[in-house]
Coordinates of C-alpha atoms and ligand atoms in Angstrom, one line a residue:
X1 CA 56.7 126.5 158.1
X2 CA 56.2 128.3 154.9
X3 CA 58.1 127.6 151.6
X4 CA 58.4 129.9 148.5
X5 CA 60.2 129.3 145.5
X6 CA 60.4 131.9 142.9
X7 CA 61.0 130.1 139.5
X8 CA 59.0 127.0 138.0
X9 CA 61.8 125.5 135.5
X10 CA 63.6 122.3 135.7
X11 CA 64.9 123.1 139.2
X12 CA 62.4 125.3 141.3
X13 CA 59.6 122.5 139.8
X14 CA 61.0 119.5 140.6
X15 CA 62.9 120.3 143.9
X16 CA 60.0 121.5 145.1
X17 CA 57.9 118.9 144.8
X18 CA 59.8 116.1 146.5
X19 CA 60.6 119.0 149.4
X20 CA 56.2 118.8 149.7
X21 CA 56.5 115.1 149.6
X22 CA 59.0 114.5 152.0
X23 CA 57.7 117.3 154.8
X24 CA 54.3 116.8 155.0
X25 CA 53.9 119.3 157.8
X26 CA 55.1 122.2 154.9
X27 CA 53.4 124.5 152.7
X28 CA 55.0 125.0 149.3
X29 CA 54.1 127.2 146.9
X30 CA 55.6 127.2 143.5
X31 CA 55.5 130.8 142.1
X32 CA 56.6 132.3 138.6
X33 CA 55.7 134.9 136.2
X34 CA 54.9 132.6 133.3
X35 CA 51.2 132.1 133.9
X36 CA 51.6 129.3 130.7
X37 CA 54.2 127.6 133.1
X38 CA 52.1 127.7 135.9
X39 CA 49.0 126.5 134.3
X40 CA 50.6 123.6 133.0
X41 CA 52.6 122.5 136.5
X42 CA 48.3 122.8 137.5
X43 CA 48.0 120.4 134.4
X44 CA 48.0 116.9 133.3
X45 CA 50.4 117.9 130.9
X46 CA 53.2 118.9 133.0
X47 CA 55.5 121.9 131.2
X48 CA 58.7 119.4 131.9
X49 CA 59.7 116.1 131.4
X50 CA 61.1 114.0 134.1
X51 CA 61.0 110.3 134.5
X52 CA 58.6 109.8 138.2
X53 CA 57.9 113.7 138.4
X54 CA 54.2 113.3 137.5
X55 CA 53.4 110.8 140.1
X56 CA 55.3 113.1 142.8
X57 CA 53.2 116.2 141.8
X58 CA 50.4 114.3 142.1
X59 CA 50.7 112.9 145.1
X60 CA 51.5 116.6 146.7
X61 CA 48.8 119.4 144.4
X62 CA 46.6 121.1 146.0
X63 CA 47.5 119.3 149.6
X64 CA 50.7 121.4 150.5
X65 CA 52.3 121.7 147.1
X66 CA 50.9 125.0 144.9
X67 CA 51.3 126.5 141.5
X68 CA 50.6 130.2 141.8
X69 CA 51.3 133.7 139.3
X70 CA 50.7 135.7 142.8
X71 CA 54.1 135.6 143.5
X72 CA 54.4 138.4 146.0
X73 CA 51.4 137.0 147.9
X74 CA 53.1 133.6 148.3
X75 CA 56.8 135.2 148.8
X76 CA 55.1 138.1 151.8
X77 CA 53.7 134.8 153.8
X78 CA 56.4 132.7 153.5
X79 CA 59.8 131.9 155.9
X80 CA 61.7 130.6 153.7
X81 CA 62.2 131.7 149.6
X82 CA 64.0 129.8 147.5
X83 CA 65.2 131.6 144.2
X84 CA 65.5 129.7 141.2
X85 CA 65.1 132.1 138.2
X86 CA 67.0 132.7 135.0
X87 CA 70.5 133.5 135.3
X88 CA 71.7 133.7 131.4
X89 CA 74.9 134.3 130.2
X90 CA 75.6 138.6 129.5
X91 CA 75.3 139.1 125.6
X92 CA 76.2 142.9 125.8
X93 CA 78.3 145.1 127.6
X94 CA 80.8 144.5 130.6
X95 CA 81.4 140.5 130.6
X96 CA 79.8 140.0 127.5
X97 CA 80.0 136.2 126.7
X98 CA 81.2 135.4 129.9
X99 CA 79.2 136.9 133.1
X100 CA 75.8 136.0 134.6
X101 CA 73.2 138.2 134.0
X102 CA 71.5 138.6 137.0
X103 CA 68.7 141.0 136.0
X104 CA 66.1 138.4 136.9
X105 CA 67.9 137.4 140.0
X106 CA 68.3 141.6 141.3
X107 CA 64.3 142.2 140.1
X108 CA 63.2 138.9 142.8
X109 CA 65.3 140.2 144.9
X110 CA 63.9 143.4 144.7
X111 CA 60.5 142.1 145.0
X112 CA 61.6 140.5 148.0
X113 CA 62.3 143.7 149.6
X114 CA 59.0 145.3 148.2
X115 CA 56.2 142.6 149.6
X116 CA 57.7 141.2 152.7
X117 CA 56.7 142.2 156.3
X118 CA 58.4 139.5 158.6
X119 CA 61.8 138.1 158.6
X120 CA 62.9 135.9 155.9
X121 CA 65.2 133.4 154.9
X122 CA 66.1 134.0 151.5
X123 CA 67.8 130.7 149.9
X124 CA 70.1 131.2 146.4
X125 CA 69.4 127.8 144.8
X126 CA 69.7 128.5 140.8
X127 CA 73.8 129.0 140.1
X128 CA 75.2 132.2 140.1
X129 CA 78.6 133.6 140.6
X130 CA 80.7 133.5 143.4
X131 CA 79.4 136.4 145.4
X132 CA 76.3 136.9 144.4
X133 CA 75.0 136.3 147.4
X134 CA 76.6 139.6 149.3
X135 CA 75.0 141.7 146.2
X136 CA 71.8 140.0 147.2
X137 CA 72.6 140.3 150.7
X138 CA 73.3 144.5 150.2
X139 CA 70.0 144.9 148.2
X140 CA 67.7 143.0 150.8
X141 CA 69.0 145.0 154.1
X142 CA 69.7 148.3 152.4
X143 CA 65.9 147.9 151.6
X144 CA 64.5 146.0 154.5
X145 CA 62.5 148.5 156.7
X146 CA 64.1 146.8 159.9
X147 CA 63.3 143.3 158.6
X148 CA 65.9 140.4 159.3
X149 CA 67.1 138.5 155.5
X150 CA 69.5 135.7 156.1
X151 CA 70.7 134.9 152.9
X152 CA 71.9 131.4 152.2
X153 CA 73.7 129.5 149.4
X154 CA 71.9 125.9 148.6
X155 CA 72.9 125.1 145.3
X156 CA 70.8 122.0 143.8
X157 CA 73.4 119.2 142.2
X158 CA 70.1 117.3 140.4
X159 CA 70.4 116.5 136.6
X160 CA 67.9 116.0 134.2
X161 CA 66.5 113.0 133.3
X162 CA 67.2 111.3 137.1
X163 CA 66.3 114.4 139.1
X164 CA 63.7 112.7 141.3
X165 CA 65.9 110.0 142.1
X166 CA 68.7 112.7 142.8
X167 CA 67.0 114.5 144.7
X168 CA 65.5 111.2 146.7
X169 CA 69.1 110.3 147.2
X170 CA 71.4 113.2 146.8
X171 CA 75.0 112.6 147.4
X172 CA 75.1 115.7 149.5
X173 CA 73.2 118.4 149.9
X174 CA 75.2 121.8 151.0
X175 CA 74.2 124.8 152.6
X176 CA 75.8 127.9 152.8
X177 CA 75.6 130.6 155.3
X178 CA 76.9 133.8 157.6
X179 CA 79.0 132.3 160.1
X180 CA 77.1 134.9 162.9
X181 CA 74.5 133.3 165.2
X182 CA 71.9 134.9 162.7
X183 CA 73.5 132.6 159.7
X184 CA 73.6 129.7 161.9
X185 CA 70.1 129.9 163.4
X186 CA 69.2 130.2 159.4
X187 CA 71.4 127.3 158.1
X188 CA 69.7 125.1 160.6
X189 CA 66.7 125.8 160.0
X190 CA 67.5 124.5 156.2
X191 CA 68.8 121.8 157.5
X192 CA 65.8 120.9 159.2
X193 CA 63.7 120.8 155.9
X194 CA 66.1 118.7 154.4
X195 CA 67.0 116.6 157.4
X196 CA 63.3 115.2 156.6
X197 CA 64.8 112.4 154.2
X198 CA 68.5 112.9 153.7
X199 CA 70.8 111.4 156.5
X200 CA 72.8 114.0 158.6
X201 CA 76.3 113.1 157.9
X202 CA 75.2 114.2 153.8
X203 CA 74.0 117.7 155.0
X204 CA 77.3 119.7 154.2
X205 CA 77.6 123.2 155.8
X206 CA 80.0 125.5 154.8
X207 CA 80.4 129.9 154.5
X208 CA 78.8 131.2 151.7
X209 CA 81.8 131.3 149.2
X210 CA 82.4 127.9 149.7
X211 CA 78.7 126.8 148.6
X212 CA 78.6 129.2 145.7
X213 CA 81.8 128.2 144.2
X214 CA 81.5 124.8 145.1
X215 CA 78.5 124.5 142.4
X216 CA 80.9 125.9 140.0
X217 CA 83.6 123.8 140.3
X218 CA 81.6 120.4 140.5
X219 CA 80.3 121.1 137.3
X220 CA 83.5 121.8 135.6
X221 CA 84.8 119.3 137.0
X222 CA 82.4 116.7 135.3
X223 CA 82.7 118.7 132.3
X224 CA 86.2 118.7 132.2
X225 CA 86.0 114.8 132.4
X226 CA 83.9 114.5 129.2
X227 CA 86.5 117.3 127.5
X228 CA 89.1 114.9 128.7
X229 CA 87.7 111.9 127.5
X230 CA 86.6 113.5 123.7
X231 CA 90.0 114.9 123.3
X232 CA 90.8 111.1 123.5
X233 CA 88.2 110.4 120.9
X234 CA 89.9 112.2 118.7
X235 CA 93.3 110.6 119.1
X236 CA 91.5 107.2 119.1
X237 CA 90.1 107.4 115.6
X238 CA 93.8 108.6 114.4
X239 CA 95.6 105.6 116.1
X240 CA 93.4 102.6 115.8
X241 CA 92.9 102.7 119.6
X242 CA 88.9 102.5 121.0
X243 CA 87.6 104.6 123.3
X244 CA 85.2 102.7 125.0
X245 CA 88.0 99.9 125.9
X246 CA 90.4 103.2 126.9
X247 CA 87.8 104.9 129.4
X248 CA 86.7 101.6 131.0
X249 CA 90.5 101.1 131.5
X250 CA 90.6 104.1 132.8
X251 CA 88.1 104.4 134.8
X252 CA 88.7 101.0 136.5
X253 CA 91.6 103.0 138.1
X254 CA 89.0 103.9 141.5
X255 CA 91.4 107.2 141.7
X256 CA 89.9 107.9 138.7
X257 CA 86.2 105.8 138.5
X258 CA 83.8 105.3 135.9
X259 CA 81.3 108.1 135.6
X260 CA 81.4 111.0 132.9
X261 CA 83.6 109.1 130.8
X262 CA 81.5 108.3 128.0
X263 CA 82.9 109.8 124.8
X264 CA 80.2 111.9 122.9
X265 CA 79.9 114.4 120.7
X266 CA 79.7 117.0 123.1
X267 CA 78.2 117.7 126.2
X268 CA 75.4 120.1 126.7
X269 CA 72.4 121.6 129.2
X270 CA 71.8 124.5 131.4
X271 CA 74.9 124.6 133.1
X272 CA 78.1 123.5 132.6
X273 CA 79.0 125.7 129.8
X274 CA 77.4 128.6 131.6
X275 CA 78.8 127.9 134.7
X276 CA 82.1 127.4 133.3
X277 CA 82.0 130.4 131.8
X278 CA 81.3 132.5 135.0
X279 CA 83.9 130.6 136.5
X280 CA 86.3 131.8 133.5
X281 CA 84.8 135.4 134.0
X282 CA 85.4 135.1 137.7
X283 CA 89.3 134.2 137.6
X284 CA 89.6 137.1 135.0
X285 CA 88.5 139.4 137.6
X286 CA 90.4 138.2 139.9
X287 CA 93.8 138.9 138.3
X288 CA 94.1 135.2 137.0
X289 CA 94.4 134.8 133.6
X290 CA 96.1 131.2 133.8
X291 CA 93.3 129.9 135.5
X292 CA 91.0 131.6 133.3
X293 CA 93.0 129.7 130.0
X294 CA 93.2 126.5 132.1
X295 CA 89.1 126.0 132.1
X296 CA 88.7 128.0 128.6
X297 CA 90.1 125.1 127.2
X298 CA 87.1 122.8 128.3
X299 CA 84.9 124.8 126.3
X300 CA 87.3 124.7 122.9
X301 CA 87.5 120.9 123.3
X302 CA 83.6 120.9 123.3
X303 CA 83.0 122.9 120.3
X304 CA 86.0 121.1 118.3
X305 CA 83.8 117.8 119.3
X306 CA 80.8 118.8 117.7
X307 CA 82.7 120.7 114.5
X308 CA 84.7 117.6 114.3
X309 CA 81.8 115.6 114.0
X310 CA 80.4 117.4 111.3
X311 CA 83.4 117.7 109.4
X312 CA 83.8 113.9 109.3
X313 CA 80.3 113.9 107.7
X314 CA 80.8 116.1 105.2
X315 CA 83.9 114.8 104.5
X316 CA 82.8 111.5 103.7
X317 CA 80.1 112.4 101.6
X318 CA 82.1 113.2 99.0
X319 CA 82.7 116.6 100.5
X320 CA 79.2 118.0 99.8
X321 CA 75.9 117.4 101.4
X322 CA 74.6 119.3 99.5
X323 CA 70.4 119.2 99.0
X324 CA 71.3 115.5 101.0
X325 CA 68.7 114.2 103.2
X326 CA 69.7 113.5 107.0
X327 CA 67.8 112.1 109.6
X328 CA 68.5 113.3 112.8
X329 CA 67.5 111.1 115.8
X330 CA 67.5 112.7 119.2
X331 CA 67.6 116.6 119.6
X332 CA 67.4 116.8 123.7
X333 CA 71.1 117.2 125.4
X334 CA 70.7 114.1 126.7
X335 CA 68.2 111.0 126.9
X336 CA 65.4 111.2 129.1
X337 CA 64.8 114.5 129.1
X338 CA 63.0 117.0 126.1
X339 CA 65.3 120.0 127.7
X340 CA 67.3 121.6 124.8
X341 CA 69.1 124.1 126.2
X342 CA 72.7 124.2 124.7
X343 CA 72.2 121.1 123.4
X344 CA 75.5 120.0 121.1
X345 CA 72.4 118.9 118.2
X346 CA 72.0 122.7 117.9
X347 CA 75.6 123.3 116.6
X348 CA 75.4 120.0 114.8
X349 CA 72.6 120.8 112.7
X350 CA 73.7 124.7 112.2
X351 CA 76.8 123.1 110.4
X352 CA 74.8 120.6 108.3
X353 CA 72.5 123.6 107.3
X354 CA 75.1 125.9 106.8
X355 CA 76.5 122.8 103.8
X356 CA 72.9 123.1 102.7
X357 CA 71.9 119.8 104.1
X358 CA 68.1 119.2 104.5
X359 CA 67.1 117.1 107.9
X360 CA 64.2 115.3 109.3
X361 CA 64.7 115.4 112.4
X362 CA 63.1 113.2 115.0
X363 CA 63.1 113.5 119.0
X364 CA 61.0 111.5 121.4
X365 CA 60.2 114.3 123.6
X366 CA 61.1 117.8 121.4
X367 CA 58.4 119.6 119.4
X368 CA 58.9 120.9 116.0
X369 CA 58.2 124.6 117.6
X370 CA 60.9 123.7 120.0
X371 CA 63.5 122.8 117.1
X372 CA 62.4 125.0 115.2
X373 CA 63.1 128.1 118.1
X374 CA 66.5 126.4 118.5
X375 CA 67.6 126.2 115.1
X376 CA 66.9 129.8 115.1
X377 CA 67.5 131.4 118.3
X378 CA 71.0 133.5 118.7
X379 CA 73.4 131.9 121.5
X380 CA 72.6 132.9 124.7
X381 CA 69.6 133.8 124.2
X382 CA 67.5 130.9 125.5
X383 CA 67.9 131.1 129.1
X384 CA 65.4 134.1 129.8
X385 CA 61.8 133.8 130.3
X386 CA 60.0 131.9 128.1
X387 CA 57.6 134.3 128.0
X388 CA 59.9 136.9 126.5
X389 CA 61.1 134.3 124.3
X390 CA 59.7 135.0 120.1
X391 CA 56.2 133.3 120.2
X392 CA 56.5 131.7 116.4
X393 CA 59.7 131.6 115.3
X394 CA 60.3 131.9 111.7
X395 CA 60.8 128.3 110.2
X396 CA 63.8 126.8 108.7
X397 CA 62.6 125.3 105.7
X398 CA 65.1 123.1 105.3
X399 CA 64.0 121.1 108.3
X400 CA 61.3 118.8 108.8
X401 CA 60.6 117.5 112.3
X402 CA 58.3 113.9 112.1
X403 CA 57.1 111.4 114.8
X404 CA 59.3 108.7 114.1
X405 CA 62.4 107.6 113.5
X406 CA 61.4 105.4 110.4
X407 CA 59.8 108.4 109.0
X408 CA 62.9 110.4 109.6
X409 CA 65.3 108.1 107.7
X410 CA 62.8 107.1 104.5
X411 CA 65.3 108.0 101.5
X412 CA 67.9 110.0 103.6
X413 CA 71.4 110.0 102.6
X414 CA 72.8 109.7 106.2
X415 CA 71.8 109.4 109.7
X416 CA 73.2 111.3 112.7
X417 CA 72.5 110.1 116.4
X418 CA 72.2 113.2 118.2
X419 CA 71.0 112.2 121.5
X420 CA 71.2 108.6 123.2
X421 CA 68.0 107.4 123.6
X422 CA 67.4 103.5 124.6
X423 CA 65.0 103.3 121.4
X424 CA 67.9 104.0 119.5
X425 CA 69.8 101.0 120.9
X426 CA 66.9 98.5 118.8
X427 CA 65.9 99.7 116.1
X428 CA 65.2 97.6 112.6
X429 CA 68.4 98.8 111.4
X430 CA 68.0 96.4 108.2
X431 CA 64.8 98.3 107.8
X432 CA 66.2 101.8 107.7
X433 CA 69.1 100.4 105.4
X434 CA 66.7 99.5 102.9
X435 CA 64.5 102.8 102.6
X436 CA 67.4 104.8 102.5
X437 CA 69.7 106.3 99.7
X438 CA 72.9 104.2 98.9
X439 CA 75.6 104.4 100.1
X440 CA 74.3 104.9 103.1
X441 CA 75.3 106.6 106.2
X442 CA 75.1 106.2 109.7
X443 CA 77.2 109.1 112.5
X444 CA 76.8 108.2 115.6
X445 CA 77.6 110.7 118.1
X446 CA 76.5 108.7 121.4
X447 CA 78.4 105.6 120.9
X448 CA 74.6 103.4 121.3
X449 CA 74.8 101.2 117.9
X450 CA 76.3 98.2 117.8
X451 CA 79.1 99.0 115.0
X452 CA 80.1 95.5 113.6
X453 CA 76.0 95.0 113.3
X454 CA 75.7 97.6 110.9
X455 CA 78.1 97.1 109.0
X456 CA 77.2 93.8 108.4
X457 CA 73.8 95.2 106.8
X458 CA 75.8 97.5 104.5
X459 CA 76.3 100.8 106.6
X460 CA 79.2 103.1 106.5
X461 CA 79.3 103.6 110.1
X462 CA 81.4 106.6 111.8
X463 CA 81.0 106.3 115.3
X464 CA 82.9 108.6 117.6
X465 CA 86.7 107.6 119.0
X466 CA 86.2 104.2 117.3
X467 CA 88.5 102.7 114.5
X468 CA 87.7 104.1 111.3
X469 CA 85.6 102.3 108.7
X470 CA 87.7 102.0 105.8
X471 CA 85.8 104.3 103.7
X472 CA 86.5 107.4 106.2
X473 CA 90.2 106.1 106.4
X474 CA 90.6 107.1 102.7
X475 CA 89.2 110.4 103.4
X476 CA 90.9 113.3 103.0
X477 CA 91.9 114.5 107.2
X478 CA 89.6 116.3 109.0
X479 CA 90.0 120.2 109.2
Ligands
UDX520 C1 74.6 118.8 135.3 C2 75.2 118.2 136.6 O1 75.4 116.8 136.4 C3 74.3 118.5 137.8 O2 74.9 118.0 139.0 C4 74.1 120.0 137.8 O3 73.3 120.3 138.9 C5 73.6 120.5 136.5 O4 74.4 120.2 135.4 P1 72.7 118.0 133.6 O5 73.1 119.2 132.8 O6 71.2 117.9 133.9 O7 73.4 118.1 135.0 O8 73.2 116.7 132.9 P2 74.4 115.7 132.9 O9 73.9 114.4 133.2 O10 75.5 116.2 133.8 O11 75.0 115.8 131.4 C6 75.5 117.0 130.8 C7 75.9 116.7 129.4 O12 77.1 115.9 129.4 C8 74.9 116.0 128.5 O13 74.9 116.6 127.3 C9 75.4 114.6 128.5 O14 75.0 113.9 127.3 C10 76.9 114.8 128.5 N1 77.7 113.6 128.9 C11 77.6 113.2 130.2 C12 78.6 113.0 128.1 O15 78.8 113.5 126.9 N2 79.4 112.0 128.6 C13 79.3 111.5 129.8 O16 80.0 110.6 130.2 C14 78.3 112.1 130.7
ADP521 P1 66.2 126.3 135.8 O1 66.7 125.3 134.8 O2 67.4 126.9 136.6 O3 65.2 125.9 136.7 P2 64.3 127.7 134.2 O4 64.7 128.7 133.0 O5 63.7 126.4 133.8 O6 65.7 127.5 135.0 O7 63.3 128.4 135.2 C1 63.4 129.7 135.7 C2 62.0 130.2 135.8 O8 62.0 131.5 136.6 C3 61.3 130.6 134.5 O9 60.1 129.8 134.5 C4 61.0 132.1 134.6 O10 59.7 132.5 134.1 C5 61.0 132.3 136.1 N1 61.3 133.7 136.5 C6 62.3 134.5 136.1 N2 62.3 135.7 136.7 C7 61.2 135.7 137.6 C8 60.6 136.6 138.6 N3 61.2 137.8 138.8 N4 59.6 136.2 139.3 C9 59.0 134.9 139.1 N5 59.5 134.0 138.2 C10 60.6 134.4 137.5

């Protein structure tokens, strides 16, 4: 069997490359359009970062896992495609805001048409709207010159930062198809690849719709758990309650469970804003405006987390920052990753700017081209091709990006913790007290210092849902 997956990012990449490891009797080809992506994935330097994913691609290169720009080569030969392109959110016109853009998606599928010459199974595996896949379906056989396209729904639940281990072990895998004897000849044949390391009875098959919306809701669901939980934050700090001791409460409750119940100061990434927003886009259309309202509201609880944050800074500065110095630790959307897509530091540091703050920022795994694209970049603009992405953006001078958190925090005012890295946890805290600006200032928007600590060597601490320091108490409210 042949595999082709259109689309080298954080999914096509990584998904791939275990699928090679796992099914040593497969050829997989990697393909995309971004010859820079493609040289790297044929690099040392890999073009993402993902704890394990080096030694997997590796193991795999140039045996039965390929990088290739040929892409209509590799998708003519193949039996199987997977698509994992771009789908960004619609800045213009019908569904502005709201609906998938699924240029990149209709131009694969497209190609599809174009280069093939035997029957295909072609495999939906980056999100996209309910649906999708009967537009897809309509453009392959309305263009298929009596070839057979099966389309199929497999959306990929990995996250970033443990996706080889996610996708070593997924919790399920689903797969969804026609329910004709074509669509079931094409589901098992799916399940077959997969069936190579992941035990039967966590192969879920379902119709089409299911598998499509099922993406949707899993991630709004998780989202809607950290809305839930900041929303909470934010009562915390008014009554003296503490979040971390109300969410392990909580989540002791096995109804209920632990997981994506850590307060933050937002949550960010690729998809669960996106994908709540088609999801939001989708109940519009369908007449359901209550529905629509319902998961809205996840989205308004995030950005009230991360404006909330940066209105308790500035209001316990003095109300100014002024031409202050912050030192921003962590930039990625979450630890273990350098992804920045949607990350809640974005929104953070627009609002620090916007007071005329200055910031050194610092990031284990972000370049200063990276931040710098970020800081600059309208919203929804990051999720198409890199390659039609501004090559040098036009710097922010009030930012400085440095290769070390010590760095970062020599003479700043305040420090915000963006992004919860482990090195963050141990620090020399007395250290960074010393070289910076008094009073000083520590926001912690990942709950990962130990607040009593630093407090003890002289920090003002602000750390999110936790009772107030005294010096914010006697702050005027937050807006
Ligand atoms: C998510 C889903 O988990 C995954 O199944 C799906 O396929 C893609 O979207 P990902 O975006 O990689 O994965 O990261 P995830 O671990 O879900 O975290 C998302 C955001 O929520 C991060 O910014 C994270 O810091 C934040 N978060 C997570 C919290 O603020 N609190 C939590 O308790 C958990
Ligand atoms: P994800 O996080 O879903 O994997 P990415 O943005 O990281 O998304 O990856 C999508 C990839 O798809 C990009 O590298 C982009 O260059 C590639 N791509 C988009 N359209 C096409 C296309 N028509 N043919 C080949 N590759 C494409």
């Amino acid at each position: 069997m042949k595999i082709c997956c259109i689309g080298a990012g954080y999914v096509g990449g990584p998904t791939m490359a275990v699928i090679a490891l796992k099914c040593p009797d497969i050829q997989v080809a990697v393909v995309d359009i971004s010859a820079s992506r493609i040289n790297a994935w044929n690099s040392d330097q890999l073009p993402i970062y993902e704890p394990g994913l080096d030694e997997v691609v590796k193991q795999c290169r140039e045996k039965n896992l390929f990088f290739s720009t040929d892409v209509e080569k590799h998708v003519s030969e193949a039996d199987v495609v997977f698509v994992s392109v771009n789908t960004p959110t619609k800045t213009q016109g019908l569904g502005a805001g709201k609906a998938a853009d699924l240029t990149y998606w209709e131009s694969a599928a497209r190609m599809i048409a174009d280069v093939s010459k035997s029957d295909k199974i072609v495999v939906e595996k980056s999100t996209v709207p309910v649906k999708t896949a009967e537009a897809i379906e309509k453009i392959l056989t309305h263009n298929s010159k009596g070839i057979n396209f099966q389309i199929l729904s497999n959306p990929e639940f990995l996250a970033e930062g443990t996706a080889i281990q996610d996708l070593f072990a997924p919790d399920r895998v689903l797969i969804g198809g026609r329910e004709t004897p074509g669509g079931k000849k094409a589901i098992e044949t799916l399940k077959s690849v997969y069936a190579h390391w992941v035990p039967e009875e966590r192969i879920i098959c379902t119709n089409l719709w299911s598998a499509e919306l099922s993406k949707l809701a899993a991630n709004a669901f998780l989202a809607q758990r950290i809305s839930s939980v900041n929303a909470m934050s934010a009562l915390c700090e008014a009554t003296g309650a503490d979040v971390s001791q109300v969410s392990h409460a909580v989540g002791k409750d096995t109804r209920i469970g632990p997981k994506f119940l850590n307060a933050s100061v937002g949550f960010g990434g690729s998809c669960f804003q996106k994908d709540i927003l088609n999801l939001v886009y989708i109940c519009e259309c369908n007449g359901l405006p209550e529905v629509a309202n319902y998961w809205k509201q996840v989205i308004k609880v995030n950005d009230y987390q991360k404006s909330r944050f940066v209105n308790r800074i500035v209001s316990s500065m003095f109300n100014t920052v002024s031409g202050k110095k912050f030192a921003v630790l962590g930039f990625a959307f979450k630890k273990d990753t350098g992804d920045t897509r949607e990350t809640p530091a974005i929104d953070v540091c627009k609002g620090l700017l916007g007071d005329k703050a200055r910031l050194s920022i610092y990031d284990p795994q972000v370049s200063e081209d990276q931040i710098q694209r970020d800081l600059t970049m309208k919203k929804f603009d990051w999720d198409h091709p890199i390659h039609l992405q501004p090559l040098s953006p036009t710097a922010v001078k009030q930012v400085s990006v440095v290769w070390d958190a010590y760095e970062a925090t020599k003479d700043a005012h305040g420090v915000c913790i963006l992004t919860e890295w482990d090195e963050f946890k141990n620090l020399d805290y007395k250290r960074i007290y010393d070289n910076m600006q008094k009073p000083a200032f520590l926001f912690d928007g990942r709950n990962v210092v130990d607040v009593q600590k630093l407090r003890q060597i002289g920090f003002i601490v602000y750390s999110i849902g936790k009772p107030l320091d005294s010096w914010l108490k006697d702050m005027p409210a937050v807006a």
